[in-house]
Amino acid sequence: MNRVLILPIAGVCLILIGLAAFRGKPDVTNIADDQRRASDRRVTDRLSHNSVADGGAAEPVLVGRNVCRECHAENFALHAQHGHASTFHRVSETDLADTFGGRSFDAGESFGTYHYHADDQGRLFVSMPERFDQERFPLMYALGSGHNAQTLMTLTTSVDGQTEGIEHRVSCYAGERLGLTPGHANKTPRDALEYFGDSSRGQPLQRCIYCHTTSAKIVDESIVDLVSNVNCEKCHGPGSEHVRAARESSTPPPYSVGRSTWDAESELQLCGDCHRLPRSVSEKQIRDYPQLLARFQPIGMVRSACYLESKRELRCTTCHNPHRSIHTVDRSQHEQTCVNCHRHDSAGHVVCPVSPETGCVDCHMPAVELDQGLTFHDHWIRVH
């Protein structure tokens, strides 16, 4: 059944690929004292409300990353500079309306020319007057890490009553450059809505929002229970009981990824939940390993001899501090991690015969260029 163009009343979602310096991001490390005190009061009330009569713990709930800062100030500051801290925004919270507003983009014969309009409230709209007169399609949410690109998506309702996400055809890249969204070239719209972008619904749409937020649920054309970005509790879990225990004891027990039962497989499953695991792609892709898979780091890592020969103990945090942006880590630090295992004085490890102490990443994990000049390092560690 063909769909007609239906302009949504509310809701938009942006499926991202990360942009070179997120513009308009608030300074999360400089929160006013009165805001913090208000947040503390809300958390205290929530902790009290969730305590059971016999003193035991109730089901943990989210407390927010500002509460985590009370004890984890260093990780909080590092995370503020990480791509995870800016993966989901309302367009009106950014300066994307300024970036797009007043500009046009010719997407080619298959689609046409997009004209962008901004209002004085920071909202952004797109029109295609050659096809739809002066009707304006709202672009309300932006998903993106802030390091590669930002893509826009709108939530709307199709004629069969299903909530549908429209991933916009045009993304914003480094230097405020507009370009086709990766994967959108050489496509033909099936109906009016798809002139504006690719459509998704159901679980694929929910997963898109899930991986760019700490908490979110799509209801009709709205996102409810929204906690934007990939914050502490996305990976560590709801923190109310941990906070309660920490406030009652100077030496609270570790929780989440700090538990003694946390192992390499647990970590791989956690990171791979969004960064993808072999089960996320087809058997043919696993066999052929197209360049696209460089975007999905765990898939390559588990094929690596480094992973297999380590008795599957190599994990994401062997090389990466999950709180720290990769863009703040010097290449030599990563190479030192390689050298620490591939040591000259250890007969149990292979030492590179070409360059045993430098150049590891360029040779064994080269950057792969995908659509629009985006690059990702191939995490299938091997001789190329």
Short mmCIF file of C-alpha atoms in Angstrom, two decimals:
data_model
loop_
_atom_site.label_atom_id
_atom_site.label_comp_id
_atom_site.label_asym_id
_atom_site.label_seq_id
_atom_site.Cartn_x
_atom_site.Cartn_y
_atom_site.Cartn_z
CA MET A 1 0.00 0.00 0.00
CA ASN A 2 1.41 3.37 -0.96
CA ARG A 3 1.60 5.95 1.76
CA VAL A 4 0.70 9.56 1.31
CA LEU A 5 2.75 12.37 2.79
CA ILE A 6 1.69 12.92 6.40
CA LEU A 7 3.42 15.70 8.28
CA PRO A 8 3.97 14.70 11.92
CA ILE A 9 2.73 16.84 14.75
CA ALA A 10 5.44 15.86 17.17
CA GLY A 11 8.53 13.72 17.43
CA VAL A 12 11.68 13.26 15.41
CA CYS A 13 14.64 10.98 15.78
CA LEU A 14 18.11 11.25 14.32
CA ILE A 15 20.06 8.14 13.36
CA LEU A 16 23.60 9.09 13.61
CA ILE A 17 26.92 8.34 12.37
CA GLY A 18 28.82 10.85 14.52
CA LEU A 19 30.10 14.36 13.51
CA ALA A 20 33.35 16.16 13.67
CA ALA A 21 32.71 18.38 16.65
CA PHE A 22 29.18 18.57 17.88
CA ARG A 23 27.96 22.11 17.64
CA GLY A 24 25.76 23.66 20.27
CA LYS A 25 26.47 21.02 22.91
CA PRO A 26 25.92 22.34 26.43
CA ASP A 27 28.84 22.37 28.85
CA VAL A 28 27.84 19.45 31.04
CA THR A 29 30.77 19.97 33.36
CA ASN A 30 29.57 23.39 34.47
CA ILE A 31 26.18 22.81 36.06
CA ALA A 32 24.81 25.52 38.33
CA ASP A 33 24.80 24.77 42.06
CA ASP A 34 21.07 25.31 42.38
CA GLN A 35 20.43 22.78 39.61
CA ARG A 36 22.65 20.26 41.36
CA ARG A 37 20.92 20.79 44.69
CA ALA A 38 17.53 20.34 43.05
CA SER A 39 18.78 17.17 41.40
CA ASP A 40 20.13 15.87 44.72
CA ARG A 41 16.77 16.48 46.39
CA ARG A 42 14.94 14.60 43.65
CA VAL A 43 17.36 11.67 43.95
CA THR A 44 17.09 11.59 47.73
CA ASP A 45 13.30 11.53 47.47
CA ARG A 46 13.50 8.76 44.89
CA LEU A 47 15.87 6.67 47.01
CA SER A 48 13.60 7.04 50.03
CA HIS A 49 10.53 6.17 48.00
CA ASN A 50 12.17 3.01 46.70
CA SER A 51 13.29 1.64 50.05
CA VAL A 52 11.17 -1.22 51.34
CA ALA A 53 9.82 -1.36 54.86
CA ASP A 54 12.27 -3.99 56.14
CA GLY A 55 15.27 -1.95 55.04
CA GLY A 56 16.01 -4.00 51.94
CA ALA A 57 16.48 -2.62 48.48
CA ALA A 58 13.72 -2.08 45.98
CA GLU A 59 14.07 -2.40 42.23
CA PRO A 60 16.82 0.08 41.25
CA VAL A 61 15.89 3.14 39.21
CA LEU A 62 17.83 5.71 37.19
CA VAL A 63 19.34 8.59 39.16
CA GLY A 64 21.13 10.54 36.41
CA ARG A 65 24.79 11.10 35.60
CA ASN A 66 25.14 14.18 37.82
CA VAL A 67 24.63 11.98 40.87
CA CYS A 68 27.40 9.65 39.67
CA ARG A 69 29.73 12.66 39.69
CA GLU A 70 29.56 12.83 43.50
CA CYS A 71 32.06 9.96 43.72
CA HIS A 72 33.27 9.54 40.15
CA ALA A 73 34.27 13.07 39.18
CA GLU A 74 37.19 12.02 36.99
CA ASN A 75 35.16 9.60 34.89
CA PHE A 76 32.35 12.16 34.72
CA ALA A 77 34.72 14.75 33.25
CA LEU A 78 36.18 12.27 30.76
CA HIS A 79 32.74 11.11 29.68
CA ALA A 80 31.66 14.69 29.02
CA GLN A 81 34.19 14.79 26.15
CA HIS A 82 33.25 11.34 24.83
CA GLY A 83 31.01 10.75 21.84
CA HIS A 84 28.64 8.84 24.11
CA ALA A 85 27.78 12.09 25.88
CA SER A 86 26.20 13.57 22.75
CA THR A 87 24.39 10.84 20.87
CA PHE A 88 20.84 12.19 21.00
CA HIS A 89 19.44 15.73 20.99
CA ARG A 90 16.40 17.66 20.01
CA VAL A 91 17.39 19.77 17.04
CA SER A 92 16.22 22.85 18.95
CA GLU A 93 18.92 22.08 21.58
CA THR A 94 21.67 22.36 18.96
CA ASP A 95 22.63 24.93 16.35
CA LEU A 96 21.72 22.62 13.48
CA ALA A 97 18.86 24.95 12.60
CA ASP A 98 21.46 27.66 12.00
CA THR A 99 23.62 25.24 10.03
CA PHE A 100 20.83 24.03 7.72
CA GLY A 101 18.51 27.05 7.72
CA GLY A 102 18.40 28.95 4.44
CA ARG A 103 20.43 26.33 2.58
CA SER A 104 19.46 23.95 -0.22
CA PHE A 105 20.87 20.57 -1.18
CA ASP A 106 20.48 18.84 -4.53
CA ALA A 107 20.28 15.12 -3.76
CA GLY A 108 20.17 14.06 -7.38
CA GLU A 109 17.55 13.02 -9.88
CA SER A 110 16.13 10.22 -7.72
CA PHE A 111 15.20 12.57 -4.89
CA GLY A 112 15.31 16.24 -5.88
CA THR A 113 16.36 19.39 -4.05
CA TYR A 114 15.81 19.93 -0.34
CA HIS A 115 15.23 23.45 1.01
CA TYR A 116 15.79 24.05 4.73
CA HIS A 117 13.94 26.52 6.93
CA ALA A 118 14.58 27.52 10.56
CA ASP A 119 12.29 29.45 12.89
CA ASP A 120 13.12 31.67 15.85
CA GLN A 121 12.65 28.77 18.29
CA GLY A 122 15.49 26.73 16.82
CA ARG A 123 13.20 24.33 14.99
CA LEU A 124 14.18 23.00 11.58
CA PHE A 125 12.01 22.08 8.59
CA VAL A 126 12.64 20.82 5.07
CA SER A 127 10.55 21.36 1.97
CA MET A 128 10.55 20.11 -1.62
CA PRO A 129 8.46 22.71 -3.45
CA GLU A 130 9.03 21.03 -6.81
CA ARG A 131 7.14 17.99 -5.53
CA PHE A 132 5.03 19.06 -2.54
CA ASP A 133 4.43 22.78 -2.98
CA GLN A 134 5.22 24.63 0.26
CA GLU A 135 4.55 21.82 2.73
CA ARG A 136 7.30 21.66 5.36
CA PHE A 137 8.51 18.45 6.96
CA PRO A 138 9.86 18.89 10.53
CA LEU A 139 13.31 17.60 11.52
CA MET A 140 13.17 17.43 15.29
CA TYR A 141 15.76 15.00 16.70
CA ALA A 142 19.47 14.57 16.02
CA LEU A 143 21.27 11.29 16.70
CA GLY A 144 25.01 11.43 16.55
CA SER A 145 28.16 11.10 18.59
CA GLY A 146 29.48 14.46 17.44
CA HIS A 147 32.58 13.04 15.78
CA ASN A 148 31.61 11.96 12.25
CA ALA A 149 28.18 13.20 11.19
CA GLN A 150 24.68 13.99 12.37
CA THR A 151 21.64 12.50 10.69
CA LEU A 152 18.06 13.66 11.14
CA MET A 153 14.95 11.53 11.49
CA THR A 154 11.27 12.25 11.98
CA LEU A 155 8.65 10.16 13.77
CA THR A 156 5.34 10.11 11.97
CA THR A 157 2.28 7.89 11.56
CA SER A 158 1.74 5.98 8.34
CA VAL A 159 -1.68 5.51 6.77
CA ASP A 160 -1.98 2.06 8.39
CA GLY A 161 -1.61 3.63 11.85
CA GLN A 162 1.93 2.43 12.56
CA THR A 163 4.61 4.71 13.97
CA GLU A 164 7.29 5.18 11.39
CA GLY A 165 10.73 6.75 11.52
CA ILE A 166 11.99 8.63 8.50
CA GLU A 167 15.80 8.86 8.43
CA HIS A 168 16.49 12.02 6.44
CA ARG A 169 18.37 11.75 3.16
CA VAL A 170 20.84 14.46 4.10
CA SER A 171 23.32 14.51 7.00
CA CYS A 172 25.67 17.17 8.33
CA TYR A 173 29.37 16.33 8.20
CA ALA A 174 32.57 17.98 9.40
CA GLY A 175 32.88 21.63 8.53
CA GLU A 176 29.08 22.02 8.29
CA ARG A 177 29.14 20.13 4.99
CA LEU A 178 25.82 18.69 3.85
CA GLY A 179 25.86 15.33 2.09
CA LEU A 180 23.77 12.25 1.46
CA THR A 181 23.29 10.08 4.51
CA PRO A 182 25.49 6.94 4.28
CA GLY A 183 23.66 4.13 2.56
CA HIS A 184 21.15 6.42 0.85
CA ALA A 185 22.80 6.74 -2.55
CA ASN A 186 21.33 4.91 -5.55
CA LYS A 187 17.93 4.44 -3.94
CA THR A 188 14.50 5.11 -5.41
CA PRO A 189 11.68 6.40 -3.15
CA ARG A 190 8.72 4.04 -3.00
CA ASP A 191 6.23 6.73 -2.01
CA ALA A 192 5.88 10.35 -0.93
CA LEU A 193 7.37 9.95 2.55
CA GLU A 194 10.47 8.23 1.22
CA TYR A 195 11.40 11.30 -0.78
CA PHE A 196 12.40 12.67 2.63
CA GLY A 197 14.31 9.58 3.79
CA ASP A 198 14.43 5.87 4.52
CA SER A 199 11.65 4.48 6.67
CA SER A 200 11.77 2.05 9.56
CA ARG A 201 9.25 0.84 12.10
CA GLY A 202 8.83 -1.63 14.92
CA GLN A 203 11.92 -3.17 16.51
CA PRO A 204 14.49 -1.69 14.09
CA LEU A 205 13.19 1.81 14.85
CA GLN A 206 13.13 1.19 18.60
CA ARG A 207 16.67 -0.22 18.46
CA CYS A 208 17.87 2.93 16.73
CA ILE A 209 16.60 5.07 19.58
CA TYR A 210 17.71 2.51 22.19
CA CYS A 211 21.36 2.63 21.14
CA HIS A 212 21.55 6.43 21.17
CA THR A 213 19.87 7.01 24.54
CA THR A 214 20.07 5.84 28.14
CA SER A 215 16.31 5.45 28.34
CA ALA A 216 13.62 5.98 25.73
CA LYS A 217 10.38 4.46 24.51
CA ILE A 218 8.54 5.34 21.32
CA VAL A 219 4.83 5.91 21.82
CA ASP A 220 3.01 7.03 18.69
CA GLU A 221 4.87 10.11 17.45
CA SER A 222 6.53 10.81 20.80
CA ILE A 223 9.49 9.55 22.79
CA VAL A 224 8.66 9.03 26.46
CA ASP A 225 10.82 8.20 29.51
CA LEU A 226 13.65 9.90 27.63
CA VAL A 227 17.13 10.13 29.11
CA SER A 228 19.24 11.41 26.23
CA ASN A 229 22.70 10.16 25.28
CA VAL A 230 24.66 7.11 26.38
CA ASN A 231 25.30 7.99 30.00
CA CYS A 232 26.67 6.10 33.02
CA GLU A 233 23.55 4.06 33.68
CA LYS A 234 23.28 2.86 30.09
CA CYS A 235 26.26 0.59 30.74
CA HIS A 236 26.32 0.32 34.53
CA GLY A 237 22.58 -0.07 35.04
CA PRO A 238 20.13 1.92 37.20
CA GLY A 239 22.15 3.35 40.06
CA SER A 240 19.70 4.10 42.88
CA GLU A 241 20.69 1.16 45.09
CA HIS A 242 24.38 1.67 44.47
CA VAL A 243 23.98 5.35 45.45
CA ARG A 244 21.98 4.40 48.54
CA ALA A 245 24.68 1.96 49.64
CA ALA A 246 27.46 4.45 48.88
CA ARG A 247 25.81 7.14 50.97
CA GLU A 248 25.45 4.73 53.89
CA SER A 249 29.01 3.37 53.75
CA SER A 250 32.44 4.83 53.05
CA THR A 251 33.43 1.56 51.34
CA PRO A 252 30.40 0.46 49.32
CA PRO A 253 30.62 -2.83 47.42
CA PRO A 254 31.36 -2.64 43.68
CA TYR A 255 28.45 -3.03 41.32
CA SER A 256 27.79 -3.51 37.63
CA VAL A 257 31.03 -3.85 35.68
CA GLY A 258 33.00 -3.72 38.92
CA ARG A 259 31.71 -7.05 40.19
CA SER A 260 34.03 -10.05 40.47
CA THR A 261 31.70 -11.98 38.18
CA TRP A 262 32.24 -9.47 35.36
CA ASP A 263 34.35 -11.14 32.68
CA ALA A 264 35.47 -10.57 29.09
CA GLU A 265 32.39 -12.20 27.62
CA SER A 266 30.11 -10.02 29.74
CA GLU A 267 31.91 -6.92 28.51
CA LEU A 268 31.79 -8.04 24.90
CA GLN A 269 28.06 -8.62 25.12
CA LEU A 270 27.54 -5.21 26.71
CA CYS A 271 29.51 -3.24 24.11
CA GLY A 272 28.29 -5.44 21.25
CA ASP A 273 24.68 -4.79 22.20
CA CYS A 274 24.98 -1.54 20.24
CA HIS A 275 28.33 -1.81 18.48
CA ARG A 276 27.12 -5.12 16.99
CA LEU A 277 28.03 -8.79 17.38
CA PRO A 278 28.24 -11.55 14.76
CA ARG A 279 24.60 -12.41 15.41
CA SER A 280 23.71 -8.92 14.18
CA VAL A 281 24.76 -9.61 10.58
CA SER A 282 24.24 -12.37 8.02
CA GLU A 283 26.42 -15.45 7.63
CA LYS A 284 27.39 -14.21 4.17
CA GLN A 285 28.65 -10.93 5.63
CA ILE A 286 30.61 -12.82 8.26
CA ARG A 287 32.22 -14.89 5.50
CA ASP A 288 32.85 -12.09 2.99
CA TYR A 289 33.61 -9.39 5.59
CA PRO A 290 32.70 -6.35 3.48
CA GLN A 291 34.25 -2.98 4.35
CA LEU A 292 30.98 -1.93 6.01
CA LEU A 293 31.77 -4.25 8.92
CA ALA A 294 34.61 -1.98 9.99
CA ARG A 295 31.87 0.10 11.64
CA PHE A 296 31.00 -2.85 13.90
CA GLN A 297 34.16 -3.34 15.90
CA PRO A 298 33.28 -6.40 18.02
CA ILE A 299 32.55 -8.46 14.89
CA GLY A 300 36.08 -7.98 13.66
CA MET A 301 37.67 -8.36 17.07
CA VAL A 302 36.29 -11.83 17.72
CA ARG A 303 37.83 -13.04 14.43
CA SER A 304 41.28 -11.81 15.48
CA ALA A 305 44.06 -14.15 16.50
CA CYS A 306 44.74 -11.75 19.35
CA TYR A 307 41.29 -12.54 20.72
CA LEU A 308 41.32 -16.27 20.00
CA GLU A 309 44.87 -16.88 21.23
CA SER A 310 44.19 -14.95 24.42
CA LYS A 311 41.66 -17.66 25.32
CA ARG A 312 39.03 -15.02 24.55
CA GLU A 313 40.28 -12.74 27.31
CA LEU A 314 41.05 -9.81 25.00
CA ARG A 315 38.28 -7.33 25.55
CA CYS A 316 37.29 -3.82 24.51
CA THR A 317 38.80 -2.24 27.62
CA THR A 318 42.15 -3.92 26.95
CA CYS A 319 42.73 -1.05 24.53
CA HIS A 320 40.01 1.49 25.32
CA ASN A 321 39.06 3.44 28.41
CA PRO A 322 35.27 3.46 27.91
CA HIS A 323 34.98 6.84 29.62
CA ARG A 324 37.64 8.54 27.50
CA SER A 325 37.23 9.76 23.94
CA ILE A 326 39.43 7.96 21.44
CA HIS A 327 40.26 11.36 19.97
CA THR A 328 42.20 12.29 23.12
CA VAL A 329 44.43 9.18 23.02
CA ASP A 330 47.73 9.36 21.17
CA ARG A 331 48.43 6.63 18.62
CA SER A 332 51.60 5.66 20.49
CA GLN A 333 49.53 4.74 23.55
CA HIS A 334 47.57 2.20 21.53
CA GLU A 335 50.76 0.81 20.02
CA GLN A 336 52.24 0.41 23.48
CA THR A 337 49.26 -1.78 24.39
CA CYS A 338 50.18 -4.02 21.45
CA VAL A 339 53.85 -4.10 22.46
CA ASN A 340 52.96 -4.97 26.05
CA CYS A 341 51.62 -8.29 24.78
CA HIS A 342 53.91 -8.89 21.80
CA ARG A 343 57.07 -8.67 23.86
CA HIS A 344 60.62 -9.48 22.72
CA ASP A 345 61.40 -11.26 25.99
CA SER A 346 58.42 -13.62 25.89
CA ALA A 347 58.62 -16.81 23.85
CA GLY A 348 54.87 -17.20 24.21
CA HIS A 349 54.02 -14.22 21.98
CA VAL A 350 54.53 -13.45 18.31
CA VAL A 351 56.71 -10.41 17.69
CA CYS A 352 56.18 -8.44 14.47
CA PRO A 353 59.19 -9.10 12.16
CA VAL A 354 58.65 -5.84 10.24
CA SER A 355 58.20 -3.20 12.93
CA PRO A 356 58.09 -4.70 16.42
CA GLU A 357 57.43 -1.47 18.34
CA THR A 358 55.68 1.04 16.08
CA GLY A 359 53.17 1.19 13.24
CA CYS A 360 50.96 -1.56 14.67
CA VAL A 361 47.64 0.20 14.03
CA ASP A 362 48.36 1.31 10.47
CA CYS A 363 49.50 -2.17 9.44
CA HIS A 364 47.18 -4.43 11.39
CA MET A 365 44.10 -2.22 12.01
CA PRO A 366 44.05 0.18 9.04
CA ALA A 367 41.41 2.87 8.67
CA VAL A 368 38.68 1.89 6.18
CA GLU A 369 36.93 4.69 4.28
CA LEU A 370 33.18 4.31 3.87
CA ASP A 371 30.51 6.65 2.49
CA GLN A 372 31.13 10.39 2.53
CA GLY A 373 34.73 10.01 3.66
CA LEU A 374 33.86 8.48 7.03
CA THR A 375 36.64 6.23 8.33
CA PHE A 376 36.64 3.43 10.90
CA HIS A 377 39.55 1.29 12.00
CA ASP A 378 39.17 -2.36 11.08
CA HIS A 379 39.17 -4.31 14.36
CA TRP A 380 39.84 -7.66 12.68
CA ILE A 381 43.49 -7.52 13.76
CA ARG A 382 45.54 -9.30 11.10
CA VAL A 383 48.21 -9.00 8.43
CA HIS A 384 46.67 -7.07 5.52
#
